[in-house]
Amino acid sequence: MTHQPSTRLVDLELEVLAKNDLLAARNRGWFEGRGILALNLMSSPGAGKTSLLERTIRDLSSELALSVIEGDQETLLDAERIRATGCRVVQINTGSGCHLDADMLARGLRSLDPPAQSVVFIENVGNLVCPALFDLGEHSKVVIMSVTEGDDKPLKYPHMFRAADVLLLNKLDLLPHVNFDVERCIGYARQINPDLEVLTVSATRGDELERWYDWLRQRVTAAV
Amino acid sequence: MTHQPSTRLVDLELEVLAKNDLLAARNRGWFEGRGILALNLMSSPGAGKTSLLERTIRDLSSELALSVIEGDQETLLDAERIRATGCRVVQINTGSGCHLDADMLARGLRSLDPPAQSVVFIENVGNLVCPALFDLGEHSKVVIMSVTEGDDKPLKYPHMFRAADVLLLNKLDLLPHVNFDVERCIGYARQINPDLEVLTVSATRGDELERWYDWLRQRVTAAV
């Protein structure tokens, strides 16, 4: 995030973050006022955020009112995948931008118009670095990591794992084919963030998704 | 990269990029003066940059003088992996920073002190977004993408694929286990960047690495 370690830039970054925090606080109030649970899903590109959402919508849409804000630099591809599930969705394209911010989310929400007492999933730009610094006003930050990425990632990208409330360790189906130690990865993640909840899943094969759904149901009960 | 679409921030970003471009030009001159081929390796976290370097060093260090600049938010893990191969290496930690810039590289190079007529690999921070915008003074930008990331990534992260000179499509060994169409991915990448060279490899199993080594030898012959 620090593009040049000059005092002027650091001051401006703090100003940008402070402005973002105000807009995020307003989003937070809006969600509370409307009884909406908002979750910010963050990961590297290709860790499986969209596949997880497709599956979650398929499995839970008869039980919960769900909608999605999609963030990508370009294309409507993810929104089209979500729309194909029958779910309400809005795509935000950030252009050269590396993350969603609270202002983009507020504008996306006006267009999405999610019903009261519902769940809004925010799929951030695929980036394990920058989105960690920008509060969107969400209830929880969900970091998704795939077992193909290497078990040392929590140590190498600590800001994301420190910011997150829950880690979904995805692509369990690929575990036999890669050199990845699940326990070591979880140990590293908890070394960075002792309060981090960890769920292991395979969004494509369906392994252990019931634990993720239970986590979600508990949050919904508390928030809406 | 655009953290807030305000005029003031856009101006400042242009200023930062202009300052970076000057420092990158100086790095470029330094490389030319010393007869060094410098390559900037960029990818998502976990696409296999370090594994590719380990393997390349093992296979080519008797033939070429190689050294490495490692960029990560935190840890010395990657530098330790490279050092274990016997290769000269310097680690740069960016803290909350999302990419290497030309100034960080210049400082890293002073510490690395690579010999004349050699090759310097620069492993950027794992991020498919921000590093694309920052010229380091390298000869070529190499983007590495793994087949586990989904074949639509060139369309969704076009800035990186437009900036790159060559795409290494890695983890061919996992192709039987994932839903990934190699030809479609290459088509998307060439749609963004018609001049992009594409090499498919498996850094861990060794598939088709000879084509990467040939690409490298050609660049070395031209540069040093």
mmCIF file of C-alpha atoms in Angstrom, chain A residues 1-6 8-9 12-13 15-16 19-20 23 44-46 49-50 72-75 77-78 81 94-99 101 103-104 107 123 125-130 133-134 146 148-150 152-153 155-160 171 173-174 177-178, chain B residues 1-6 8-9 12-13 15-16 19-20 23 44-46 49-50 72-75 77-78 81 94-99 101 103-104 107 123 125-130 133-134 146 148-150 152-153 155-160 171 173-174 177-178:
data_model
loop_
_atom_site.group_PDB
_atom_site.id
_atom_site.type_symbol
_atom_site.label_atom_id
_atom_site.label_comp_id
_atom_site.label_asym_id
_atom_site.label_seq_id
_atom_site.Cartn_x
_atom_site.Cartn_y
_atom_site.Cartn_z
ATOM 1 C CA MET A 1 0.000 0.000 0.000
ATOM 2 C CA THR A 2 2.874 2.350 0.729
ATOM 3 C CA HIS A 3 3.900 3.326 -2.761
ATOM 4 C CA GLN A 4 6.685 5.648 -1.719
ATOM 5 C CA PRO A 5 7.858 6.167 1.833
ATOM 6 C CA SER A 6 7.668 9.975 1.720
ATOM 7 C CA ARG A 8 3.720 13.628 2.167
ATOM 8 C CA LEU A 9 2.415 10.352 0.829
ATOM 9 C CA LEU A 12 -2.156 11.547 2.338
ATOM 10 C CA GLU A 13 -2.621 7.819 2.845
ATOM 11 C CA GLU A 15 -6.119 11.054 5.141
ATOM 12 C CA VAL A 16 -7.518 8.621 2.561
ATOM 13 C CA LYS A 19 -12.019 9.420 4.957
ATOM 14 C CA ASN A 20 -12.641 5.775 4.137
ATOM 15 C CA LEU A 23 -17.729 6.219 4.918
ATOM 16 C CA SER A 44 -5.583 -13.959 -3.877
ATOM 17 C CA PRO A 45 -6.932 -14.204 -7.422
ATOM 18 C CA GLY A 46 -8.275 -17.690 -8.053
ATOM 19 C CA LYS A 49 -14.283 -16.843 -3.794
ATOM 20 C CA THR A 50 -16.788 -16.965 -6.647
ATOM 21 C CA ASP A 72 -12.935 -6.870 -10.097
ATOM 22 C CA GLN A 73 -10.558 -4.676 -12.045
ATOM 23 C CA GLU A 74 -12.427 -5.501 -15.265
ATOM 24 C CA THR A 75 -15.188 -7.718 -16.739
ATOM 25 C CA LEU A 77 -17.658 -12.412 -15.581
ATOM 26 C CA ASP A 78 -18.160 -12.964 -11.853
ATOM 27 C CA ARG A 81 -21.721 -16.426 -12.725
ATOM 28 C CA THR A 94 -12.139 -0.804 -10.140
ATOM 29 C CA GLY A 95 -10.083 -0.241 -13.341
ATOM 30 C CA SER A 96 -6.499 0.013 -12.142
ATOM 31 C CA GLY A 97 -7.732 0.011 -8.512
ATOM 32 C CA CYS A 98 -6.450 -2.768 -6.265
ATOM 33 C CA HIS A 99 -9.294 -3.036 -3.727
ATOM 34 C CA ASP A 101 -13.304 1.017 -0.670
ATOM 35 C CA ASP A 103 -17.397 4.714 -1.129
ATOM 36 C CA MET A 104 -17.473 2.178 -3.978
ATOM 37 C CA ARG A 107 -22.587 3.227 -4.461
ATOM 38 C CA GLU A 123 -16.384 -10.240 -3.094
ATOM 39 C CA VAL A 125 -10.723 -7.636 -5.798
ATOM 40 C CA GLY A 126 -8.431 -10.682 -5.824
ATOM 41 C CA ASN A 127 -5.510 -9.339 -3.814
ATOM 42 C CA LEU A 128 -4.079 -10.661 -0.554
ATOM 43 C CA VAL A 129 -2.488 -7.299 0.286
ATOM 44 C CA CYS A 130 -4.356 -4.010 -0.203
ATOM 45 C CA LEU A 133 -6.371 -1.991 4.982
ATOM 46 C CA PHE A 134 -9.781 -0.744 3.849
ATOM 47 C CA SER A 146 -6.306 -22.241 -1.293
ATOM 48 C CA THR A 148 -2.271 -24.614 -3.745
ATOM 49 C CA GLU A 149 -0.823 -21.324 -2.456
ATOM 50 C CA GLY A 150 1.702 -22.743 0.029
ATOM 51 C CA ASP A 152 3.632 -20.074 4.595
ATOM 52 C CA LYS A 153 1.269 -17.393 3.258
ATOM 53 C CA LEU A 155 3.480 -15.255 7.674
ATOM 54 C CA LYS A 156 4.273 -13.559 4.377
ATOM 55 C CA TYR A 157 1.024 -11.556 4.150
ATOM 56 C CA PRO A 158 0.324 -10.945 7.860
ATOM 57 C CA HIS A 159 -1.822 -7.813 7.451
ATOM 58 C CA MET A 160 -4.595 -9.784 5.763
ATOM 59 C CA LYS A 171 -9.542 -26.621 -2.313
ATOM 60 C CA ASP A 173 -9.780 -31.713 -2.912
ATOM 61 C CA LEU A 174 -6.321 -30.745 -4.257
ATOM 62 C CA HIS A 177 -1.545 -33.313 -5.218
ATOM 63 C CA VAL A 178 0.319 -30.460 -3.507
ATOM 64 C CA MET B 1 -3.851 1.273 -7.019
ATOM 65 C CA THR B 2 -6.350 4.121 -7.054
ATOM 66 C CA HIS B 3 -7.296 4.280 -3.410
ATOM 67 C CA GLN B 4 -9.689 7.176 -3.728
ATOM 68 C CA PRO B 5 -10.715 8.780 -6.999
ATOM 69 C CA SER B 6 -9.985 12.345 -5.865
ATOM 70 C CA ARG B 8 -5.525 15.371 -5.412
ATOM 71 C CA LEU B 9 -4.736 11.702 -5.014
ATOM 72 C CA LEU B 12 -0.014 12.588 -6.244
ATOM 73 C CA GLU B 13 -0.081 9.105 -7.757
ATOM 74 C CA GLU B 15 3.911 12.291 -9.156
ATOM 75 C CA VAL B 16 4.877 9.075 -7.370
ATOM 76 C CA LYS B 19 9.512 9.832 -9.535
ATOM 77 C CA ASN B 20 9.556 6.039 -9.751
ATOM 78 C CA LEU B 23 14.688 5.926 -10.482
ATOM 79 C CA SER B 44 -0.485 -13.875 -7.256
ATOM 80 C CA PRO B 45 0.750 -15.263 -3.935
ATOM 81 C CA GLY B 46 1.551 -18.949 -4.303
ATOM 82 C CA LYS B 49 7.698 -17.864 -8.300
ATOM 83 C CA THR B 50 10.109 -19.129 -5.636
ATOM 84 C CA ASP B 72 7.698 -9.897 0.501
ATOM 85 C CA GLN B 73 5.638 -7.983 3.020
ATOM 86 C CA GLU B 74 7.299 -9.913 5.848
ATOM 87 C CA THR B 75 9.684 -12.833 6.610
ATOM 88 C CA LEU B 77 11.451 -17.358 4.169
ATOM 89 C CA ASP B 78 11.935 -16.942 0.431
ATOM 90 C CA ARG B 81 14.930 -20.983 0.258
ATOM 91 C CA THR B 94 7.807 -4.017 2.205
ATOM 92 C CA GLY B 95 5.795 -4.051 5.476
ATOM 93 C CA SER B 96 2.315 -2.946 4.468
ATOM 94 C CA GLY B 97 3.595 -2.155 0.962
ATOM 95 C CA CYS B 98 1.979 -4.001 -1.936
ATOM 96 C CA HIS B 99 4.800 -3.984 -4.502
ATOM 97 C CA ASP B 101 9.416 0.117 -6.424
ATOM 98 C CA ASP B 103 14.009 2.901 -5.060
ATOM 99 C CA MET B 104 13.654 -0.296 -3.014
ATOM 100 C CA ARG B 107 18.840 -0.173 -2.362
ATOM 101 C CA GLU B 123 10.764 -11.705 -7.210
ATOM 102 C CA VAL B 125 5.502 -9.124 -3.793
ATOM 103 C CA GLY B 126 2.779 -11.702 -4.544
ATOM 104 C CA ASN B 127 0.121 -9.444 -6.059
ATOM 105 C CA LEU B 128 -1.413 -9.598 -9.525
ATOM 106 C CA VAL B 129 -2.475 -5.946 -9.372
ATOM 107 C CA CYS B 130 -0.158 -3.225 -8.051
ATOM 108 C CA LEU B 133 2.250 -0.201 -12.536
ATOM 109 C CA PHE B 134 5.779 0.176 -11.185
ATOM 110 C CA SER B 146 -0.914 -21.157 -12.015
ATOM 111 C CA THR B 148 -5.317 -23.506 -10.207
ATOM 112 C CA GLU B 149 -6.233 -19.788 -10.523
ATOM 113 C CA GLY B 150 -8.884 -20.096 -13.256
ATOM 114 C CA ASP B 152 -10.323 -16.024 -16.885
ATOM 115 C CA LYS B 153 -7.621 -14.191 -14.917
ATOM 116 C CA LEU B 155 -9.398 -10.630 -18.546
ATOM 117 C CA LYS B 156 -10.006 -9.796 -14.893
ATOM 118 C CA TYR B 157 -6.492 -8.437 -14.195
ATOM 119 C CA PRO B 158 -5.644 -6.940 -17.607
ATOM 120 C CA HIS B 159 -3.067 -4.387 -16.409
ATOM 121 C CA MET B 160 -0.644 -7.126 -15.376
ATOM 122 C CA LYS B 171 1.618 -26.063 -12.284
ATOM 123 C CA ASP B 173 1.090 -31.109 -13.090
ATOM 124 C CA LEU B 174 -2.227 -30.044 -11.468
ATOM 125 C CA HIS B 177 -7.341 -32.051 -11.141
ATOM 126 C CA VAL B 178 -8.723 -28.600 -11.978
#
